[in-house]
Structures are given as C-alpha cells and as structure tokens.
XYZ file of C-alpha atoms in Angstrom:
367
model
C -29.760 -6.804 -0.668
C -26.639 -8.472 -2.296
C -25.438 -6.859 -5.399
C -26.240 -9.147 -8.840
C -23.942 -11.256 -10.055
C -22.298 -10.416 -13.992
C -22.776 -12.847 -16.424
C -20.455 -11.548 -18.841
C -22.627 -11.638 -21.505
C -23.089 -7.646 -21.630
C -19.708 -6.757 -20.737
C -18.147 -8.889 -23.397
C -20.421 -7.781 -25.951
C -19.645 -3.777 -24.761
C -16.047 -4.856 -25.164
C -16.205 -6.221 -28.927
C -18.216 -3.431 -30.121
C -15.353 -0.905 -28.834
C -12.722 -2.513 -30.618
C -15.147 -3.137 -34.054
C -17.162 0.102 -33.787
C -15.517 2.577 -31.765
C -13.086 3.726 -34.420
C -14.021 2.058 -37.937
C -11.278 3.847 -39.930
C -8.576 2.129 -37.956
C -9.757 -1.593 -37.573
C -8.303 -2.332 -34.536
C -7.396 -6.002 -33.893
C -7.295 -8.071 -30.638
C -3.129 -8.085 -31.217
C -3.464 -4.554 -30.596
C -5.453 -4.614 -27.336
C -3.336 -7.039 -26.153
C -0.013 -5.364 -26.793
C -1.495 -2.208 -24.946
C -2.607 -4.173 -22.179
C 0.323 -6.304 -21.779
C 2.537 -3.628 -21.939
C 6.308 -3.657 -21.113
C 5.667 -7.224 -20.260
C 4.791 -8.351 -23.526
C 1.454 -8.969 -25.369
C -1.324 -10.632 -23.409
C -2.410 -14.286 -25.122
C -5.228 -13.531 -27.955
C -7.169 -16.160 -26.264
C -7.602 -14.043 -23.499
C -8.746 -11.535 -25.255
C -11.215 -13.314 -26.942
C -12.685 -15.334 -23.857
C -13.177 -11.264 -22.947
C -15.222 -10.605 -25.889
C -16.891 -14.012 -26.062
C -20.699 -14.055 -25.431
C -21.298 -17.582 -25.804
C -18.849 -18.266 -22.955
C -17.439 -15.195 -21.390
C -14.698 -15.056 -19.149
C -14.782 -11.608 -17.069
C -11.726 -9.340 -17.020
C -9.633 -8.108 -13.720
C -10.410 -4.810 -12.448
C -7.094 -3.874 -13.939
C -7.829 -4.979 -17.188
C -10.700 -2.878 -17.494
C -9.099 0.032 -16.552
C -6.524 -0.470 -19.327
C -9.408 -0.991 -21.864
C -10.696 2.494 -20.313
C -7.172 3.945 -20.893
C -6.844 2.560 -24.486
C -10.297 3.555 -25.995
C -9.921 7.004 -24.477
C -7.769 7.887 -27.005
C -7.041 7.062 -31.033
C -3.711 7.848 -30.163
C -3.387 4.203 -28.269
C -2.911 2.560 -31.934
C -0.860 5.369 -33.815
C 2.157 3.606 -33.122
C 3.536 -0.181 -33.269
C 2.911 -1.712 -30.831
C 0.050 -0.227 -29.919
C 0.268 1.296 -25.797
C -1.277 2.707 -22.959
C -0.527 5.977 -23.394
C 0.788 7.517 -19.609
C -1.500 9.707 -17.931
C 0.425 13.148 -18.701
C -0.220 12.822 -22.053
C -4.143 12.476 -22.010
C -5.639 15.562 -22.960
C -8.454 17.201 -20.827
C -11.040 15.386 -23.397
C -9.525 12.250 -23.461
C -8.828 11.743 -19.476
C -13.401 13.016 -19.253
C -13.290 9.854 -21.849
C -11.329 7.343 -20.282
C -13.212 7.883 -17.083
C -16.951 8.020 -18.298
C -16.174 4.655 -20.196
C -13.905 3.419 -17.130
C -16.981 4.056 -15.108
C -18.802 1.992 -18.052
C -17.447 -1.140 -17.914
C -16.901 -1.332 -14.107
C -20.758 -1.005 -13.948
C -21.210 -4.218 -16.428
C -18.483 -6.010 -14.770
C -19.818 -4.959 -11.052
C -23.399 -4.012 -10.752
C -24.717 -2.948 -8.563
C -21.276 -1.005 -7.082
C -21.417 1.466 -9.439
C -24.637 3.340 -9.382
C -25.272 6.183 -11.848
C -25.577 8.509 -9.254
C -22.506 8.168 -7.788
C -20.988 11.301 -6.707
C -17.360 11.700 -7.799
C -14.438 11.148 -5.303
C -13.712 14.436 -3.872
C -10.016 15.204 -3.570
C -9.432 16.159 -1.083
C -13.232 14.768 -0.272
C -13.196 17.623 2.129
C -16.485 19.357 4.213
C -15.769 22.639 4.875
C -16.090 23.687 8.414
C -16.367 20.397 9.356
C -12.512 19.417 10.220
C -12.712 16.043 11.760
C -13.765 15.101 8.603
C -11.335 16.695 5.624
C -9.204 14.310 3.730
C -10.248 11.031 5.380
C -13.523 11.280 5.051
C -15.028 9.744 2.140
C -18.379 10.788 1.566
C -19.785 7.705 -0.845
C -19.681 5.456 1.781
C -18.168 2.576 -0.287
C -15.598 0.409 1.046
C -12.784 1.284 2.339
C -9.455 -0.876 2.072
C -6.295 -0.287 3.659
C -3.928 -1.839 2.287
C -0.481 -3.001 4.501
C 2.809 -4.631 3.201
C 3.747 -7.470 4.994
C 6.885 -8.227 7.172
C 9.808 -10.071 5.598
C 10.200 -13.488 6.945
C 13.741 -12.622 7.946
C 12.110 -9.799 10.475
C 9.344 -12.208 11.483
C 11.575 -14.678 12.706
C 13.391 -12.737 15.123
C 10.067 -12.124 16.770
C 7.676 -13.909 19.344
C 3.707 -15.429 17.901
C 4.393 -15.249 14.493
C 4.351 -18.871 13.735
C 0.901 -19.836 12.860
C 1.692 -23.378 15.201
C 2.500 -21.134 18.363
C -0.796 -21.257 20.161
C -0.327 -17.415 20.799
C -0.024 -16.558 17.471
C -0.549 -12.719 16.180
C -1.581 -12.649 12.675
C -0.994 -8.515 12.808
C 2.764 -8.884 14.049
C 3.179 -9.865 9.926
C 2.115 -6.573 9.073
C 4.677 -3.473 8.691
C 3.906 -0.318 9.627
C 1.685 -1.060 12.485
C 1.722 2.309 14.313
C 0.494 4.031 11.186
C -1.663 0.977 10.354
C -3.577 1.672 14.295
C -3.892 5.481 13.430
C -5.096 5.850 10.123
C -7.585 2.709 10.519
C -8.963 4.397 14.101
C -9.434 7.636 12.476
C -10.811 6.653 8.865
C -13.646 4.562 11.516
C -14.100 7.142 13.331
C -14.823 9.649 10.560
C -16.756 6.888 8.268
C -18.803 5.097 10.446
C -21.281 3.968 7.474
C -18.372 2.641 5.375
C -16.833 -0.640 5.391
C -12.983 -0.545 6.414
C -10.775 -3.379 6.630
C -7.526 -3.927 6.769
C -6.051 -6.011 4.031
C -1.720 -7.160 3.180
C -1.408 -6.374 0.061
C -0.677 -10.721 -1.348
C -3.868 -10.868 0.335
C -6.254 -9.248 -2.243
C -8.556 -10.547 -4.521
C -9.733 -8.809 -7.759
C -12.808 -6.939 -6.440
C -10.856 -5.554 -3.491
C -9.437 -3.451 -6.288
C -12.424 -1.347 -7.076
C -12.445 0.266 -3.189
C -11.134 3.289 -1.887
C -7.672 2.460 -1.253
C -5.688 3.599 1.189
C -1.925 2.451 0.604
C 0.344 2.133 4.087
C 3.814 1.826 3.970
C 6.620 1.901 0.918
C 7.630 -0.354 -2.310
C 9.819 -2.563 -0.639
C 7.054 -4.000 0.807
C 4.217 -3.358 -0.870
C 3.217 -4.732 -3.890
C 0.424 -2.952 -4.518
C 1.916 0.363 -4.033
C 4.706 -0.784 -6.765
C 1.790 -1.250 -9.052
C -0.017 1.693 -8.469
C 2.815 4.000 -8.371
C 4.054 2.604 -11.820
C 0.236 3.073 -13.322
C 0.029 6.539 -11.826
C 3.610 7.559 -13.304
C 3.817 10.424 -10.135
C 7.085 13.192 -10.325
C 7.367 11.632 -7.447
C 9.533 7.974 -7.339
C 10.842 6.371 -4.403
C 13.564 4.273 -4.293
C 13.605 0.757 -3.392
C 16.256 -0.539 -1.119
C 18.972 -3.148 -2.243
C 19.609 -4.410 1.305
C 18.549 -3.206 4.922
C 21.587 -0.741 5.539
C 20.704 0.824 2.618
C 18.543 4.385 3.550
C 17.120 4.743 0.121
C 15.182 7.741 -0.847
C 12.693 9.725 -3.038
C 13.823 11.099 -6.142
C 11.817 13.970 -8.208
C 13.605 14.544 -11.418
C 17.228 14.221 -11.034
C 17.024 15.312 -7.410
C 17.437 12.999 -4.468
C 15.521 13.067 -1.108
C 17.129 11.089 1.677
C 16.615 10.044 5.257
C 19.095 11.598 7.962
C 20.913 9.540 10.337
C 22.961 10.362 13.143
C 26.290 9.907 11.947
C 27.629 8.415 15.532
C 24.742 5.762 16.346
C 22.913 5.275 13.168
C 19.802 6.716 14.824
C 17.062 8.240 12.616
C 16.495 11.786 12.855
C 15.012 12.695 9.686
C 12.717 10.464 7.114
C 11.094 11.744 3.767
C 7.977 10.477 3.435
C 4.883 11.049 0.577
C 1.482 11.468 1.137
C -0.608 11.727 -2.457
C -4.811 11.413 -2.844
C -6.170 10.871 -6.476
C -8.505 9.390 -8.385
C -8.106 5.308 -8.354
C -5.978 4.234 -11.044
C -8.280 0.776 -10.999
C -12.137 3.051 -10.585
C -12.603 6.006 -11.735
C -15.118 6.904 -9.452
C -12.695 5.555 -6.408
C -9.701 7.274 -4.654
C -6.299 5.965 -3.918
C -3.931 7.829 -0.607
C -0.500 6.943 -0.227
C 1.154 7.099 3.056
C 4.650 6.349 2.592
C 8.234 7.088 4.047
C 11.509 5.296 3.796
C 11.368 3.953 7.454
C 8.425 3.234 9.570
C 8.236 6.690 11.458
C 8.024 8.401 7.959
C 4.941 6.382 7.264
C 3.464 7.127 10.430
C 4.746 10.830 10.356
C 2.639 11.043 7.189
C -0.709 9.347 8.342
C -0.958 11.984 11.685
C -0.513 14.606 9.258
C -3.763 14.773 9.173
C -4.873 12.680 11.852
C -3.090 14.638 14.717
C -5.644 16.674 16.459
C -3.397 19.357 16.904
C -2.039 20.075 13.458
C -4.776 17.971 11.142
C -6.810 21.082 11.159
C -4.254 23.615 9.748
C -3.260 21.171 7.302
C -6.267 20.170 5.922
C -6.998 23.676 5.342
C -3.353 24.066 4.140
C -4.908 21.816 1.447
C -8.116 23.881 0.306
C -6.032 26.687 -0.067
C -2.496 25.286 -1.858
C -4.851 22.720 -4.014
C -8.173 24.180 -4.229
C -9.365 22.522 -7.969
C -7.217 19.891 -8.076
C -8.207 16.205 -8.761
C -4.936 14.697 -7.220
C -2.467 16.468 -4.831
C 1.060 15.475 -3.880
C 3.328 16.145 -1.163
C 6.978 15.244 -0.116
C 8.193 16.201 3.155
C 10.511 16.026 5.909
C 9.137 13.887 9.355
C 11.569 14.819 11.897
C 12.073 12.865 15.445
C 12.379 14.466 18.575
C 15.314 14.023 21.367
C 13.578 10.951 22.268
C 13.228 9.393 18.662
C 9.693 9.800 18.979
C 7.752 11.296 15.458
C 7.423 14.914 15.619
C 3.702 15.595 13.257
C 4.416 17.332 10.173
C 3.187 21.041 10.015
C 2.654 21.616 6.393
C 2.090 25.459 6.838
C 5.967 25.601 7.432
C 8.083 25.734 4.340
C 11.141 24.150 5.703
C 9.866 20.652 6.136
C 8.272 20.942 2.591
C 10.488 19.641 -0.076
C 7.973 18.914 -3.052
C 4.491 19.809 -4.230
C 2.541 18.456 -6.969
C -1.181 18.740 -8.768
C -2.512 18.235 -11.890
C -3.002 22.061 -11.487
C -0.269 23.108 -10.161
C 1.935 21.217 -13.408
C 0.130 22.525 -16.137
C-alpha cells in the first residue's frame, strides 16, 4: 500500500498555530522564524514562510526545515535574543530536547504520513540485541529505510581513471564514488543484518528531500561529502574534522584545541596511521531516525572504522565494548587510531585497547 500523499493543508495550519498560539506573551512574527531558520546565512524570504503557513495554497517545507521549526518551538529561549536562533543542541535542556523531538516527530507525520506511525519505536543507540552479536550497532530494528550515503570522486581523480565517462560503453557509475572498500562492507553487512529494510546506496548531490528522513549512514569525510558537512555542523559534535586545502595536505581531527593527525612514513609518504570517527545518534533531520558516521582522513581510516564493527573477529568485543562504556546513552562518539600493517593493508580497530583510543564522547558521559 503506498503511503498518502500531504496536501499541506494540515501541516501549514499546525505551523501557523505554533507561531500564533504556542507562546501568546511573545507574539512571534514570521521575521523571527525566518532569521532562526536561515541562520548564519541570513534570514529566509517571508514569502517562504508564508507559502509554509498558507492553507489556501500551501507549499510543503524540506525535511530540514521542519526540523528547525522542531528546534525553534522547543524552546522560548529561540526568540530571547535579536535575531532570533536555533539554539545548538548543548544548550537544550532535558525538557526542551523531550520537546523538540515529540513536536519534530509532529510535523514529520503531517508532512510524511504514513512514515511516521505512532507506534514507532525509538532508534536505539546503539539499536543493539543483546546476545544476538551479528546484529549490535547495524542493525536497525524499525525496518525503515536505510540510506548510505557516499561522497563522490573529484573530477580531477576520475579522469585519471578507466569507464568513468558516461560515453565509454564500459562505463562504471560506482568508480565516481569514494570510499568504495568501506562502501562494499558496510552495505554487505547492514543487508545482511536487515534483510526487511530497504538499503541503497545514494552520493550525497544525489538526494532528494525525502531521502532525508531515513536512517542515514554517512561514508567517508567533509571534503567530499556534503551531507556530512551539513550534518556535522547541525550536530555541533566535540568532535571537528578538518577539511583539506589541497591533496598533500594530511588534515586532521581536532577536539578542543587538540589536534589528531594521520602518520606518514617520513621516507615514502606511505600511510601508517589514519584517525578516523565513528558516531551513532539520533537524526538531526527525524527524530525518530539515526544518523552513523564513518569517517577518517584517508580512505583506509574510513574503512578501518566501518569493520570496526563489521569484522567478525573483533565486531563482537566491540559492540559489547559499547553496552558497557555507553550503556544509557542516546548518541556515542569515538575517535581512534586505524593503523596499517607491513603490507599497508588496514589493521581492524580493537576498541577494548586504550592505546588506539584517542577520544570518547556521550551525551552521558559530558554531563
């Protein structure tokens, strides 16, 4: 049965009546919501937001925009100041985040019915079973879709290759994708694990605004990834990785005022340490969706952090490494070390082992 198709009329009518009801006292105006919303790019047009609130001829928000409304009318706090913001996620109170994601879960339901059900558990971070390890963190027990999300090759790189011009009759559409050793393990594993769920592969230019309300599971780093710039900036993590100015430059992760950096071999320039991240939350675009990062600052970190917990021989001390470091958490971070063996080949991470460790991070954990 296909889902039904929004009209608008009830989402844009929801939308007026939190802005004109929600907090009387305060008369917020449509200026308001769209200085929050347009943020440190300047205000969004206030014919936008009316077409939003219109129910004679609505126009339906982006997944993004919704969460933002979410974020705003969480809090009072969003108009106590000029202009009025999004207040980042560190400051939201344990009230005001159960707010922002009972009405987040709100408004995705008018704009998407039928993909939001009422009885919808909850992502589970870690969305572990217990006693059940083939499942753990890559399991995702709602069965809802399941996107994972690739940057895309520079042109420069593409070029130096064989079938990547879409006029070669041997074209490969996947040699435009980075990261394609992790891309191979983590999708094999999450259909392995998920069998019920849909799981796609998708570049990141290549979405379209529903694909925004999945489960999303984020492959490879900023440089190249647009969607993990976005969703990086909206999460505002301790954890920040550097982009790269040009290809000789190794980059890094920085946490505070500390730097994290790759580790070449000063007399060939090969790679024998990366840092890469791996982080599982709630979806800053669904509430009731999860987002997993799997990034490094060169390919084998990426992949390094996907057979984490994908590597048969260490995914099971790991994931249980997990339960125990991050046992009520609703998000979980981790920066580590992804070493390469004397054949340049990724060595899996073993997260029980303190050395290779060189951040953790929770919700928990920080307060």
């Amino acid at each position: 049965m296909q889902p039904a198709q929004p009209d608008g009329t009830r989402l844009a009518r929801r939308l007026r009546k939190l802005r004109t009801e929600l907090w009387p006292e305060l008369k917020v105006t449509q200026q308001q919501i769209a200085e929050a919303l347009g943020g440190e790019h300047g205000p969004l047009s206030l014919s936008l937001i009316s077409s939003w609130e219109s129910t004679r001829n609505p126009a339906l928000p982006p997944a993004s925009r919704l969460a933002g409304y979410a974020m705003f009318f969480a809090t009072p706090r969003s108009v106590e100041s000029s202009p009025a913001r999004l207040l980042p996620e560190h400051e939201l109170t344990v009230a005001e985040r159960h707010a922002r994601e009972e009405l987040h879960a709100e408004l995705f339901g008018l704009r998407f019915p039928g993909e939001h059900e009422e009885d919808d558990p909850p992502p589970a971070v870690p969305a572990a079973v217990p006693g059940d390890a083939a499942r753990g963190t890559w399991f995702f027990p709602d069965r809802r879709p399941i996107i994972i999300v690739s940057g895309s090759l520079p042109k420069r790189f593409r070029e130096r290759m064989p079938f990547t011009d879409t006029k070669d009759p041997d074209y490969v559409r996947s040699y435009s994708l980075a990261d394609l050793d992790a891309l191979l393990e983590v999708h094999g594993h999450i259909r392995a694990v998920n069998p019920a769920a849909d799981v796609r592969i998708c570049r990141s230019e290549e979405m379209v605004e529903d694909d925004f309300t999945s489960h999303l599971v984020l492959i490879g780093g900023v440089d190249w990834n647009a969607v993990n710039r976005d969703i990086t900036r909206r999460l505002e993590l301790p954890v920040r990785q550097q982009r790269r100015p040009n290809d000789e430059d190794t980059g890094g992760f920085t946490v505070g005022g500390r730097v994290f950096e790759p580790v070449l071999d000063s007399s060939n320039g090969s790679l024998l340490e990366d840092v890469a991240h791996f982080f599982r939350g709630r979806s800053p675009y669904n509430a009731r969706r999860t987002v997993t990062l799997c990034n490094g600052m060169f390919g084998r970190g990426t992949y390094g952090a996907v057979r984490a917990l994908t590597d048969q021989k260490f995914r099971d001390r790991n994931e249980n490494y997990i339960r125990q470091r991050f046992p009520d958490a609703s998000a979980f971070s981790i920066l580590m070390r992804v070493r390469m063996n004397v054949n340049g080949a990724v060595v899996t991470p073993d997260w029980t082992q303190d050395d290779g460790l060189l951040h953790e991070w929770s919700p928990v954990t920080e307060a």
